[in-house]
């Protein structure tokens, strides 16, 4: 069994508890205006052009974005990092892109990890057919679930898709025993409007207890990736998210979870 990924990051400390190995899957049904991982959007392996410097000259070069990974290779990678999981309470995280776009592989990898007693997390936008979503969620220890924009027309405008399916899946998820961490991207005047934050707060107040909320402030680092991939980046004029506002929003959510963190 194979999947297409665009990165594997060992020693990650931002994608769930402890030290983790994060697999970044290609393909995503959304097109969030602020996306930091545009290399995930195309489902296949891409060749992109770039330049590297020799002295004062820029020399053109080609770079491959994406690679095939087999299930055995993924498991070997997890096993190689296992010592770090055991010492830190970590494990593997399946991220992207949207990992549920390659659900068969994801399910097989989650099952294999559990047979080896390795903790698993899935980082998802929640945009997946109900049956796929349910099957994946029942196989993982932890879900990192993004809540971006609660108003449907705004969600469509800034991500390209309606949020109805996402919110349906979220409702179901919050009735399950699986542990959930909520991730909220902070994008000025898009996700951080009072109306949107109040709507997120209202939803979180009405569900089961959440151990943690991660606030993910916008930063400009993705711009060069868009350039390399020849994609238009609509938010290139937006400055990094202001630190004072990060703190204010953290305070706003502080009573909803034992841990509210900034940045990941
Ligand atoms: S869901 Fe995540 S990977 Fe997909 S476009 Fe949005 S930010 Fe990017």
PDB file of C-alpha atoms in Angstrom, residues 45-171:
ATOM      1  CA  UNK A  45       4.132  14.581  -7.364  1.00  0.00           C
ATOM      2  CA  UNK A  46       5.165  17.935  -8.844  1.00  0.00           C
ATOM      3  CA  UNK A  47       8.332  19.316 -10.372  1.00  0.00           C
ATOM      4  CA  UNK A  48       8.780  22.979  -9.572  1.00  0.00           C
ATOM      5  CA  UNK A  49      11.450  25.348 -10.792  1.00  0.00           C
ATOM      6  CA  UNK A  50      13.543  27.417  -8.475  1.00  0.00           C
ATOM      7  CA  UNK A  51      16.954  29.041  -8.345  1.00  0.00           C
ATOM      8  CA  UNK A  52      20.019  28.651  -6.226  1.00  0.00           C
ATOM      9  CA  UNK A  53      22.861  31.091  -5.798  1.00  0.00           C
ATOM     10  CA  UNK A  54      26.418  30.594  -6.978  1.00  0.00           C
ATOM     11  CA  UNK A  55      28.304  33.703  -5.956  1.00  0.00           C
ATOM     12  CA  UNK A  56      26.358  36.620  -7.428  1.00  0.00           C
ATOM     13  CA  UNK A  57      24.528  34.464 -10.009  1.00  0.00           C
ATOM     14  CA  UNK A  58      21.156  32.733  -9.735  1.00  0.00           C
ATOM     15  CA  UNK A  59      21.113  29.311 -11.376  1.00  0.00           C
ATOM     16  CA  UNK A  60      17.804  27.620 -12.286  1.00  0.00           C
ATOM     17  CA  UNK A  61      17.080  24.262 -10.692  1.00  0.00           C
ATOM     18  CA  UNK A  62      14.238  21.753 -10.389  1.00  0.00           C
ATOM     19  CA  UNK A  63      12.775  20.524  -7.179  1.00  0.00           C
ATOM     20  CA  UNK A  64      10.398  17.605  -6.632  1.00  0.00           C
ATOM     21  CA  UNK A  65       7.417  18.250  -4.372  1.00  0.00           C
ATOM     22  CA  UNK A  66       5.962  15.019  -3.075  1.00  0.00           C
ATOM     23  CA  UNK A  67       7.121  11.437  -2.888  1.00  0.00           C
ATOM     24  CA  UNK A  68       5.609   7.997  -2.689  1.00  0.00           C
ATOM     25  CA  UNK A  69       5.842   6.238   0.645  1.00  0.00           C
ATOM     26  CA  UNK A  70       4.904   2.623   1.298  1.00  0.00           C
ATOM     27  CA  UNK A  71       3.215   1.444   4.464  1.00  0.00           C
ATOM     28  CA  UNK A  72       6.350  -0.478   5.440  1.00  0.00           C
ATOM     29  CA  UNK A  73       8.497   2.616   4.980  1.00  0.00           C
ATOM     30  CA  UNK A  74       6.145   4.703   7.112  1.00  0.00           C
ATOM     31  CA  UNK A  75       6.133   2.108   9.876  1.00  0.00           C
ATOM     32  CA  UNK A  76       9.924   1.750   9.738  1.00  0.00           C
ATOM     33  CA  UNK A  77      10.228   5.504  10.145  1.00  0.00           C
ATOM     34  CA  UNK A  78       7.905   5.445  13.169  1.00  0.00           C
ATOM     35  CA  UNK A  79       9.819   2.559  14.698  1.00  0.00           C
ATOM     36  CA  UNK A  80      13.136   4.343  14.155  1.00  0.00           C
ATOM     37  CA  UNK A  81      11.855   7.320  16.203  1.00  0.00           C
ATOM     38  CA  UNK A  82      10.132   5.177  18.804  1.00  0.00           C
ATOM     39  CA  UNK A  83      12.639   5.758  21.581  1.00  0.00           C
ATOM     40  CA  UNK A  84      11.753   9.471  21.551  1.00  0.00           C
ATOM     41  CA  UNK A  85       8.030   8.703  21.819  1.00  0.00           C
ATOM     42  CA  UNK A  86       8.543   6.473  24.820  1.00  0.00           C
ATOM     43  CA  UNK A  87      10.556   9.070  26.702  1.00  0.00           C
ATOM     44  CA  UNK A  88       8.266  12.014  25.891  1.00  0.00           C
ATOM     45  CA  UNK A  89       4.783  10.500  25.580  1.00  0.00           C
ATOM     46  CA  UNK A  90       4.827  11.156  21.829  1.00  0.00           C
ATOM     47  CA  UNK A  91       3.898   9.169  18.752  1.00  0.00           C
ATOM     48  CA  UNK A  92       2.994   9.732  15.130  1.00  0.00           C
ATOM     49  CA  UNK A  93       0.778  12.457  13.666  1.00  0.00           C
ATOM     50  CA  UNK A  94      -0.842  12.250  10.252  1.00  0.00           C
ATOM     51  CA  UNK A  95      -1.227  15.734   8.826  1.00  0.00           C
ATOM     52  CA  UNK A  96      -1.243  17.458   5.469  1.00  0.00           C
ATOM     53  CA  UNK A  97      -2.906  18.698   3.396  1.00  0.00           C
ATOM     54  CA  UNK A  98      -5.874  16.635   4.415  1.00  0.00           C
ATOM     55  CA  UNK A  99      -4.791  13.110   5.414  1.00  0.00           C
ATOM     56  CA  UNK A 100      -8.354  11.807   5.065  1.00  0.00           C
ATOM     57  CA  UNK A 101      -7.994  12.236   1.291  1.00  0.00           C
ATOM     58  CA  UNK A 102      -5.774   9.122   1.428  1.00  0.00           C
ATOM     59  CA  UNK A 103      -7.925   7.344   3.973  1.00  0.00           C
ATOM     60  CA  UNK A 104      -7.089   3.723   3.115  1.00  0.00           C
ATOM     61  CA  UNK A 105      -3.418   4.312   3.761  1.00  0.00           C
ATOM     62  CA  UNK A 106      -4.121   6.411   6.847  1.00  0.00           C
ATOM     63  CA  UNK A 107      -6.312   3.687   8.357  1.00  0.00           C
ATOM     64  CA  UNK A 108      -3.702   1.015   7.622  1.00  0.00           C
ATOM     65  CA  UNK A 109      -0.951   3.149   9.166  1.00  0.00           C
ATOM     66  CA  UNK A 110      -3.029   3.863  12.287  1.00  0.00           C
ATOM     67  CA  UNK A 111      -3.762   0.147  12.711  1.00  0.00           C
ATOM     68  CA  UNK A 112      -0.121  -0.806  12.228  1.00  0.00           C
ATOM     69  CA  UNK A 113       0.997   1.842  14.735  1.00  0.00           C
ATOM     70  CA  UNK A 114      -1.436   0.550  17.336  1.00  0.00           C
ATOM     71  CA  UNK A 115      -0.191  -2.983  16.884  1.00  0.00           C
ATOM     72  CA  UNK A 116       3.223  -1.582  17.824  1.00  0.00           C
ATOM     73  CA  UNK A 117       1.728   0.353  20.738  1.00  0.00           C
ATOM     74  CA  UNK A 118       2.570   3.724  19.172  1.00  0.00           C
ATOM     75  CA  UNK A 119       0.309   6.694  20.025  1.00  0.00           C
ATOM     76  CA  UNK A 120      -1.459   8.212  17.007  1.00  0.00           C
ATOM     77  CA  UNK A 121      -2.919  11.608  16.138  1.00  0.00           C
ATOM     78  CA  UNK A 122      -4.760  12.789  13.024  1.00  0.00           C
ATOM     79  CA  UNK A 123      -4.722  16.483  12.102  1.00  0.00           C
ATOM     80  CA  UNK A 124      -7.830  17.157  10.009  1.00  0.00           C
ATOM     81  CA  UNK A 125      -9.922  19.959   8.572  1.00  0.00           C
ATOM     82  CA  UNK A 126     -12.933  17.693   9.069  1.00  0.00           C
ATOM     83  CA  UNK A 127     -13.834  17.976   5.399  1.00  0.00           C
ATOM     84  CA  UNK A 128     -14.328  14.324   4.470  1.00  0.00           C
ATOM     85  CA  UNK A 129     -17.296  12.064   3.710  1.00  0.00           C
ATOM     86  CA  UNK A 130     -19.023  11.069   6.926  1.00  0.00           C
ATOM     87  CA  UNK A 131     -18.231   7.361   6.537  1.00  0.00           C
ATOM     88  CA  UNK A 132     -14.523   8.038   5.943  1.00  0.00           C
ATOM     89  CA  UNK A 133     -14.350  10.493   8.829  1.00  0.00           C
ATOM     90  CA  UNK A 134     -15.987   8.060  11.235  1.00  0.00           C
ATOM     91  CA  UNK A 135     -13.767   5.166  10.270  1.00  0.00           C
ATOM     92  CA  UNK A 136     -10.548   7.146  10.647  1.00  0.00           C
ATOM     93  CA  UNK A 137     -11.582   8.706  13.953  1.00  0.00           C
ATOM     94  CA  UNK A 138     -12.337   5.348  15.519  1.00  0.00           C
ATOM     95  CA  UNK A 139      -8.759   4.235  14.712  1.00  0.00           C
ATOM     96  CA  UNK A 140      -6.835   7.138  16.246  1.00  0.00           C
ATOM     97  CA  UNK A 141      -6.009   8.096  19.839  1.00  0.00           C
ATOM     98  CA  UNK A 142      -6.192  11.835  19.256  1.00  0.00           C
ATOM     99  CA  UNK A 143      -7.726  14.231  16.733  1.00  0.00           C
ATOM    100  CA  UNK A 144      -6.396  17.716  16.029  1.00  0.00           C
ATOM    101  CA  UNK A 145      -9.485  19.411  14.623  1.00  0.00           C
ATOM    102  CA  UNK A 146      -9.429  22.833  12.941  1.00  0.00           C
ATOM    103  CA  UNK A 147     -12.242  25.286  13.578  1.00  0.00           C
ATOM    104  CA  UNK A 148     -11.752  28.107  11.107  1.00  0.00           C
ATOM    105  CA  UNK A 149     -14.870  30.090  10.181  1.00  0.00           C
ATOM    106  CA  UNK A 150     -18.328  29.351  11.559  1.00  0.00           C
ATOM    107  CA  UNK A 151     -20.427  31.383   9.143  1.00  0.00           C
ATOM    108  CA  UNK A 152     -20.972  29.316   6.027  1.00  0.00           C
ATOM    109  CA  UNK A 153     -20.759  32.038   3.348  1.00  0.00           C
ATOM    110  CA  UNK A 154     -17.522  33.377   4.863  1.00  0.00           C
ATOM    111  CA  UNK A 155     -16.129  29.857   5.124  1.00  0.00           C
ATOM    112  CA  UNK A 156     -16.862  29.299   1.457  1.00  0.00           C
ATOM    113  CA  UNK A 157     -15.307  32.620   0.527  1.00  0.00           C
ATOM    114  CA  UNK A 158     -12.014  32.004   2.343  1.00  0.00           C
ATOM    115  CA  UNK A 159     -11.601  28.211   2.044  1.00  0.00           C
ATOM    116  CA  UNK A 160     -13.477  27.414  -1.154  1.00  0.00           C
ATOM    117  CA  UNK A 161     -15.974  25.047   0.528  1.00  0.00           C
ATOM    118  CA  UNK A 162     -19.061  25.113   2.707  1.00  0.00           C
ATOM    119  CA  UNK A 163     -18.472  24.238   6.371  1.00  0.00           C
ATOM    120  CA  UNK A 164     -21.657  22.155   6.717  1.00  0.00           C
ATOM    121  CA  UNK A 165     -19.924  18.798   6.324  1.00  0.00           C
ATOM    122  CA  UNK A 166     -17.138  19.905   8.679  1.00  0.00           C
ATOM    123  CA  UNK A 167     -19.574  20.945  11.395  1.00  0.00           C
ATOM    124  CA  UNK A 168     -21.606  17.752  11.017  1.00  0.00           C
ATOM    125  CA  UNK A 169     -18.448  15.685  11.415  1.00  0.00           C
ATOM    126  CA  UNK A 170     -17.395  17.863  14.346  1.00  0.00           C
ATOM    127  CA  UNK A 171     -20.719  17.326  16.142  1.00  0.00           C
TER     128      UNK A 171
END
